[in-house]
mmCIF file of C-alpha atoms in Angstrom:
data_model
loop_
_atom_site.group_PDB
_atom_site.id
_atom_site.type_symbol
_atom_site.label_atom_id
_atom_site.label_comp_id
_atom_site.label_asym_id
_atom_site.label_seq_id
_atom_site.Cartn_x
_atom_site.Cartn_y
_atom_site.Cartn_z
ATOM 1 C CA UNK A 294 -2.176 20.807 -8.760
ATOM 2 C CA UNK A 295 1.078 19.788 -11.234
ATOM 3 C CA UNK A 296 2.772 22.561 -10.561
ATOM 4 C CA UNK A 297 3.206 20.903 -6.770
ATOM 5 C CA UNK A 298 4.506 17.841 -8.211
ATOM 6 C CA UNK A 299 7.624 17.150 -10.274
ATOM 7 C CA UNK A 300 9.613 15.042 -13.298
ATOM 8 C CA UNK A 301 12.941 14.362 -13.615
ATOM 9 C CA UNK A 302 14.621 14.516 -17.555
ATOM 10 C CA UNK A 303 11.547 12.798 -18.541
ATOM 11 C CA UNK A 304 8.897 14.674 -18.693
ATOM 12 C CA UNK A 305 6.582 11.680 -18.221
ATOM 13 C CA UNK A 306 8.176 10.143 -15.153
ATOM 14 C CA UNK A 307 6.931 11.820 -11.848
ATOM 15 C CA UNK A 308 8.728 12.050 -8.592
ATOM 16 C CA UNK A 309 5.233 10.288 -7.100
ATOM 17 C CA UNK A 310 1.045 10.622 -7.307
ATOM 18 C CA UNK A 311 -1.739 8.872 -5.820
ATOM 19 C CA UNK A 312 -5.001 9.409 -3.756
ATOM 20 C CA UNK A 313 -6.389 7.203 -0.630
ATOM 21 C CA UNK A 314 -9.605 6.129 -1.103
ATOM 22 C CA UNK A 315 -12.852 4.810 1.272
ATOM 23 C CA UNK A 316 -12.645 1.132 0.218
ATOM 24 C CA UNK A 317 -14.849 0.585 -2.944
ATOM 25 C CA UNK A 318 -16.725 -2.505 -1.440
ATOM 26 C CA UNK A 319 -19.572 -2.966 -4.162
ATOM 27 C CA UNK A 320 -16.985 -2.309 -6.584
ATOM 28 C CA UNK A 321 -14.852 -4.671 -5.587
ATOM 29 C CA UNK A 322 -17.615 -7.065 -5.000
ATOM 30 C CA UNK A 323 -18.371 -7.238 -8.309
ATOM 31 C CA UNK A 324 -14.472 -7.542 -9.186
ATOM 32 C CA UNK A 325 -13.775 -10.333 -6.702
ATOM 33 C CA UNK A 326 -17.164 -12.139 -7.716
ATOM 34 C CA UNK A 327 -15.735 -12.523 -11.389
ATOM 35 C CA UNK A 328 -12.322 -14.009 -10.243
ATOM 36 C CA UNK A 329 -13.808 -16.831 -7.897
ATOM 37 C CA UNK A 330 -13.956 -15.564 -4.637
ATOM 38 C CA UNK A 331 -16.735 -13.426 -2.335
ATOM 39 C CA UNK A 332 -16.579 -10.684 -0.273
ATOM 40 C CA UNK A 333 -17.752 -10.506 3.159
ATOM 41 C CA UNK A 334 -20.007 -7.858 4.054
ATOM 42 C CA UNK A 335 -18.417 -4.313 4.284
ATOM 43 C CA UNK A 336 -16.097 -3.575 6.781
ATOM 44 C CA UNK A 337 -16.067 -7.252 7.964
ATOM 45 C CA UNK A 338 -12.499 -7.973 6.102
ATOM 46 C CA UNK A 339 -9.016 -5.736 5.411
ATOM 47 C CA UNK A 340 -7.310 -5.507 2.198
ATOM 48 C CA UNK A 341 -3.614 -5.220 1.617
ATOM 49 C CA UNK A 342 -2.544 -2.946 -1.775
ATOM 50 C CA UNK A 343 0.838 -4.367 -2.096
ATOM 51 C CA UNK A 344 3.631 -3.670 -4.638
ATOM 52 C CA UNK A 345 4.989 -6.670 -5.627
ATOM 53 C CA UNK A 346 8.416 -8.171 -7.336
ATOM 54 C CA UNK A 347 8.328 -8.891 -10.398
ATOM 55 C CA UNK A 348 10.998 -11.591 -10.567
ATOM 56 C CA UNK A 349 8.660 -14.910 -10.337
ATOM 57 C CA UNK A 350 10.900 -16.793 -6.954
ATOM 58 C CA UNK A 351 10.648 -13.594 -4.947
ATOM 59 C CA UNK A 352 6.977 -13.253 -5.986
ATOM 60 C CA UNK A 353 6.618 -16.468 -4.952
ATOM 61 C CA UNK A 354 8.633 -16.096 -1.538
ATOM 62 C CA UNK A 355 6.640 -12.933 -1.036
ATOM 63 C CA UNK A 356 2.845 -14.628 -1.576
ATOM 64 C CA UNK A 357 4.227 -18.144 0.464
ATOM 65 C CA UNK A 358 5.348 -15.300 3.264
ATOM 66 C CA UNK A 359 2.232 -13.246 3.246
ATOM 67 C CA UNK A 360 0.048 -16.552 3.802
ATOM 68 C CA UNK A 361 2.473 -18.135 6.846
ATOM 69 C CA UNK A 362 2.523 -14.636 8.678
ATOM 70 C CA UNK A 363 -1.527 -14.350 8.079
ATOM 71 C CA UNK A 364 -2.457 -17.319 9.542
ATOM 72 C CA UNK A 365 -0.184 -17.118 12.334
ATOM 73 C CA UNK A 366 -1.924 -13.624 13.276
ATOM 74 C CA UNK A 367 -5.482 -15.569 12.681
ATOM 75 C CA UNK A 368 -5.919 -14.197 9.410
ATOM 76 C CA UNK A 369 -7.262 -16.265 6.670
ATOM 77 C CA UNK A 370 -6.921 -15.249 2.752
ATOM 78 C CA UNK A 371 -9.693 -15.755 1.171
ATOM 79 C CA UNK A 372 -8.137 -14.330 -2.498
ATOM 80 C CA UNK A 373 -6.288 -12.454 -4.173
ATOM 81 C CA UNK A 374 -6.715 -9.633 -6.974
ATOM 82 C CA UNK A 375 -4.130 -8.410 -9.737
ATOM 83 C CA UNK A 376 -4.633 -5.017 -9.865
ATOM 84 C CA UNK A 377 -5.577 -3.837 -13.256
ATOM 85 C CA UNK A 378 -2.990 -1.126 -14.571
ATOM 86 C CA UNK A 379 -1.641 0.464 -17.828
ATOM 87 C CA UNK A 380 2.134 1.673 -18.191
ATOM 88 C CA UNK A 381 1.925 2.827 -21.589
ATOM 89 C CA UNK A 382 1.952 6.324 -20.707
ATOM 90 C CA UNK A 383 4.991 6.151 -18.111
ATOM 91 C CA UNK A 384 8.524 7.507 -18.555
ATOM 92 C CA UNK A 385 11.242 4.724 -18.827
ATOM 93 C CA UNK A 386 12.344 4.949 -15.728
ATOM 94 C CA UNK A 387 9.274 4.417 -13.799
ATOM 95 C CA UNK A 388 8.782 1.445 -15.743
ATOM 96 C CA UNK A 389 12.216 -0.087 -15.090
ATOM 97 C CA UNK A 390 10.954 -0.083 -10.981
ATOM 98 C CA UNK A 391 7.660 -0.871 -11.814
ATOM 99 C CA UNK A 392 5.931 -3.453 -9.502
ATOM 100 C CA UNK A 393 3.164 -5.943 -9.372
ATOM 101 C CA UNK A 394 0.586 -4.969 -7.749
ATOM 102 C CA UNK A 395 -1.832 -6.783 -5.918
ATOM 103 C CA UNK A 396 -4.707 -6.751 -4.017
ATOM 104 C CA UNK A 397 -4.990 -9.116 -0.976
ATOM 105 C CA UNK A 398 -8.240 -9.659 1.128
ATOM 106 C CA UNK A 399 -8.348 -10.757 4.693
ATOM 107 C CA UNK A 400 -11.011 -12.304 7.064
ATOM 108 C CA UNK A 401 -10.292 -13.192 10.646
ATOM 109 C CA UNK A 402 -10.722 -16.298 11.930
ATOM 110 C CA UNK A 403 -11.535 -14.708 15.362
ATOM 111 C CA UNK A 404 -14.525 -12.919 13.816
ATOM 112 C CA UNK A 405 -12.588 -9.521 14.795
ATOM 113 C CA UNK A 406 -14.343 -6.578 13.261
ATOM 114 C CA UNK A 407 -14.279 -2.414 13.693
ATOM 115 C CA UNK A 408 -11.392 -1.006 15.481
ATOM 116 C CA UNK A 409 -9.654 -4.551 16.645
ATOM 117 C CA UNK A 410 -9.667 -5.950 13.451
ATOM 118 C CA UNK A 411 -8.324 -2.627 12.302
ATOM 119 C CA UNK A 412 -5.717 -2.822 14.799
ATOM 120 C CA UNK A 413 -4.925 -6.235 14.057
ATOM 121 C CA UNK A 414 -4.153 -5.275 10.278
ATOM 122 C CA UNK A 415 -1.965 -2.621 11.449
ATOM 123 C CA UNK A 416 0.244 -4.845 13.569
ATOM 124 C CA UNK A 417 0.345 -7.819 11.479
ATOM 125 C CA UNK A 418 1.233 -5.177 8.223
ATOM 126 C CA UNK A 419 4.378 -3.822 10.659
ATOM 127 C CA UNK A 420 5.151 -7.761 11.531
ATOM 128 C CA UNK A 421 5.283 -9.099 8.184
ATOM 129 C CA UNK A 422 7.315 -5.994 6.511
ATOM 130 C CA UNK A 423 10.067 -6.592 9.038
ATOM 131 C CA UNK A 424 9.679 -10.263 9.002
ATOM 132 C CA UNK A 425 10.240 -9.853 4.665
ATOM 133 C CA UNK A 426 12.834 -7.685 4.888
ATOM 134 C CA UNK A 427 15.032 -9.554 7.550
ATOM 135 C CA UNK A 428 14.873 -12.879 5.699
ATOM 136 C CA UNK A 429 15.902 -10.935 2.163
ATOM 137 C CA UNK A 430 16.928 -7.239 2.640
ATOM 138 C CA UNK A 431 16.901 -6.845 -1.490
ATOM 139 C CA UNK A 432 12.885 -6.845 -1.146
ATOM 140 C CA UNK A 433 13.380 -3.545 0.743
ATOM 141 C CA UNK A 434 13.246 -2.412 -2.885
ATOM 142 C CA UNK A 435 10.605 -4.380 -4.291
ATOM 143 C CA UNK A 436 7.871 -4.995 -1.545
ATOM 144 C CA UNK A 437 5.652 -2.764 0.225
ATOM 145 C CA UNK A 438 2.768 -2.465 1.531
ATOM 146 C CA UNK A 439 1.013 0.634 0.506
ATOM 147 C CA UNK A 440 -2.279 0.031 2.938
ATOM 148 C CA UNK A 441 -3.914 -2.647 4.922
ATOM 149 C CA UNK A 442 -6.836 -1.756 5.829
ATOM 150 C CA UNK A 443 -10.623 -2.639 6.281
ATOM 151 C CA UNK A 444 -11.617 0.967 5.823
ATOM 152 C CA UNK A 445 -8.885 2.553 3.477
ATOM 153 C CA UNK A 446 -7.039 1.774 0.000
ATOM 154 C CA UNK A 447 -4.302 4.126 -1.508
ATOM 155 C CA UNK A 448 -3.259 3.882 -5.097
ATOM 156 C CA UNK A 449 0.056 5.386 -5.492
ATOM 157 C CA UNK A 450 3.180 4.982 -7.875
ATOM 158 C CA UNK A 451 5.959 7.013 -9.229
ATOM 159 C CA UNK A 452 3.620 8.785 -11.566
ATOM 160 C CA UNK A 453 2.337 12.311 -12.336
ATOM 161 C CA UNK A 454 -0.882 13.893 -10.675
ATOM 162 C CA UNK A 455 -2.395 13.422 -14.603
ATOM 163 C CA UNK A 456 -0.857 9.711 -14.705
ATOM 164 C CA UNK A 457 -2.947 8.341 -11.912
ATOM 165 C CA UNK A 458 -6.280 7.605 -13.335
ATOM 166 C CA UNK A 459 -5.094 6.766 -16.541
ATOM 167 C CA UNK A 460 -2.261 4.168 -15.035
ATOM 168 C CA UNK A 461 -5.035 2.659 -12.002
ATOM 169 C CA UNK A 462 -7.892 0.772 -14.324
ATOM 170 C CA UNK A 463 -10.251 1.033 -11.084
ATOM 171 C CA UNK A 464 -10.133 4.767 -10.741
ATOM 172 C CA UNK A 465 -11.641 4.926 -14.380
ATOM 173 C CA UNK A 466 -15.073 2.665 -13.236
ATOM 174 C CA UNK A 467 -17.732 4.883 -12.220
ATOM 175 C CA UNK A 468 -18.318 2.820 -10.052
ATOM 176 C CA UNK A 469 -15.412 2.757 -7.442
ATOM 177 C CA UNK A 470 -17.174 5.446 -5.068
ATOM 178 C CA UNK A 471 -15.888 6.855 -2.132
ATOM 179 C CA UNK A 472 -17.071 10.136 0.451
ATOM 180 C CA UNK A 473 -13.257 10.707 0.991
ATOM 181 C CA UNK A 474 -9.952 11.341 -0.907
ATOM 182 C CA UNK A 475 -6.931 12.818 0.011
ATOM 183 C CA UNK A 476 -4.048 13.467 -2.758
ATOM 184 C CA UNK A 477 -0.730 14.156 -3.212
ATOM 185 C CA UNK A 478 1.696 15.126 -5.781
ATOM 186 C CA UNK A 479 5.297 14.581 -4.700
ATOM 187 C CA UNK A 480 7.916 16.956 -5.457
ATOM 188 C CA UNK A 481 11.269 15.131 -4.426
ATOM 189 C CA UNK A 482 14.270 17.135 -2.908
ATOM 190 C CA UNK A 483 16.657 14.771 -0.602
ATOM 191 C CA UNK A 484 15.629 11.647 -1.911
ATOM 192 C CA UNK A 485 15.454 9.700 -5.194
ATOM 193 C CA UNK A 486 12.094 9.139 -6.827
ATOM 194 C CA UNK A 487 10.842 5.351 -5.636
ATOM 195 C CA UNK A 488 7.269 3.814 -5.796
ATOM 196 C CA UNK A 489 7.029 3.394 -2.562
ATOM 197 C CA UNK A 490 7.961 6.632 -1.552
ATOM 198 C CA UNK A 491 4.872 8.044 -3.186
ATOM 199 C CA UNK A 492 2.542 9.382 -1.125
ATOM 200 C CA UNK A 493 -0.368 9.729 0.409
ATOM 201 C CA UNK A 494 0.861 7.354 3.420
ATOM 202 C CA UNK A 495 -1.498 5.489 4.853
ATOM 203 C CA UNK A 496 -3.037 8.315 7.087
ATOM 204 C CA UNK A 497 -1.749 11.283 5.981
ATOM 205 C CA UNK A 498 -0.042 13.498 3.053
ATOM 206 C CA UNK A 499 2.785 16.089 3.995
ATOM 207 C CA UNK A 500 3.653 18.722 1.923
ATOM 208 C CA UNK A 501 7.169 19.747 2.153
ATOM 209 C CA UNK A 502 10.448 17.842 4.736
ATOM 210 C CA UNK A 503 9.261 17.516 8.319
ATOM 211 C CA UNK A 504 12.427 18.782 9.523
ATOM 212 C CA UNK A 505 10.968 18.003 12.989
ATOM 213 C CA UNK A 506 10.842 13.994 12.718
ATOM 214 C CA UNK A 507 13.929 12.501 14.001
ATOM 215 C CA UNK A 508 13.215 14.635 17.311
ATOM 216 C CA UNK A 509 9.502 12.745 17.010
ATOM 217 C CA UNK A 510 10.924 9.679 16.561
ATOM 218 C CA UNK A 511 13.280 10.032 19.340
ATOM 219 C CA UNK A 512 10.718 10.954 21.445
ATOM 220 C CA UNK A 513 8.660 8.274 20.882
ATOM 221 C CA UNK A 514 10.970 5.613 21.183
ATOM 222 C CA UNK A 515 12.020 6.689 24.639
ATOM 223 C CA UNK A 516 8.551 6.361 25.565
ATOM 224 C CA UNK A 517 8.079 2.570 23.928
ATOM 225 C CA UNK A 518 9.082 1.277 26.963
ATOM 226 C CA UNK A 519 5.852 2.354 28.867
ATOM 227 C CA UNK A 520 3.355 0.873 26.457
ATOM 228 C CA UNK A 521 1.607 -2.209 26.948
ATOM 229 C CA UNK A 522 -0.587 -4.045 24.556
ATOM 230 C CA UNK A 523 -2.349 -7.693 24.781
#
């Protein structure tokens, strides 16, 4: 559906594109297998799809950070994939915000599988965000994460609807297989075009402003005060 989506003065620069995914577990078996490292069986382990920085200290700051705030949340990484992509088809502008991205797989050391370990990836993915952003606010700009899942993966970047496959190497192998996928093609009109900002998000994809959020959000936080969580 182009026609929901949108480009800026280059034609080949979109405002955002990508698709979540079931993750592709013999797929990336086979993947993983040729870099070194094993799987565990499916469901058994999350994976974070991160966007990277480019610039090689706050890579390095990023992957050194990633490891201390695993293991204190009893997560162990057992590797680490480069995601396989091709810019040549991307607008100048997307490529001068282009990130790494990565591919980071997770077992924990508590043997916690199903809905806690799902859990667990959800609070340690809201930990470590903060926990990045406080100790260098510029990576606000350059890392995200854009799922951590056991269940889900989203490939996403300032692209086109049409750019997607051809950008995301894995999308192109017959056999990354999946009995879900939701899409999205963003059409930007308060904000400027980021990678990050592409959607889907991580359970859903809106079409059009939620003009109703900051009353949600308000709502919500005046209600944190009666949760409670172990």
């Amino acid at each position: 559906m182009e026609h929901r989506g949108a480009s800026g003065y280059e034609s080949n620069t979109g405002d955002g594109a990508g698709i979540l995914l079931q993750i592709p577990h013999d797929y990336l078996d086979i993947k993983c297998a040729e870099l070194g490292f094993n799987l565990p069986e499916k469901g058994d382990y999350g994976m974070a799809m991160t966007f990277m920085p480019k610039e090689d200290s706050m890579r390095t700051f990023c992957d050194l950070t990633f490891v201390q705030v695993a293991n204190s949340f009893g997560f162990e990484i057992i590797g680490t994939r480069e995601v396989p992509t091709d810019n040549s088809d991307i607008g100048g502008s997307a490529k001068a915000t282009e990130p790494n991205i990565a591919q980071k797989f997770l077992v924990s050391t508590d043997g916690l599988k199903g809905k806690a370990l799902e859990k667990k990836l959800y609070i340690f993915r809201n930990y470590l965000t903060h926990h990045i952003y406080k100790q260098e606010s510029l990576l606000e700009e350059w890392f995200y994460i854009c799922s951590c899942s056991s269940r889900t993966v989203i490939y996403k970047g300032q692209l086109t609807s049409d750019q997607v496959r051809n950008y995301f190497e894995d999308l192109q192998d017959g056999r990354a297989t999946s009995a879900i996928a939701l899409v999205h093609s963003r059409f930007s009109t308060n904000t400027v075009p980021k990678w990050r900002l592409a959607q889907p998000f991580r359970a859903i994809a809106h079409n059009g402003e939620i003009n109703t959020i900051q009353g949600n959000l308000n709502w919500w936080r005046a209600k944190e005060k009666l949760f409670e969580s172990d």
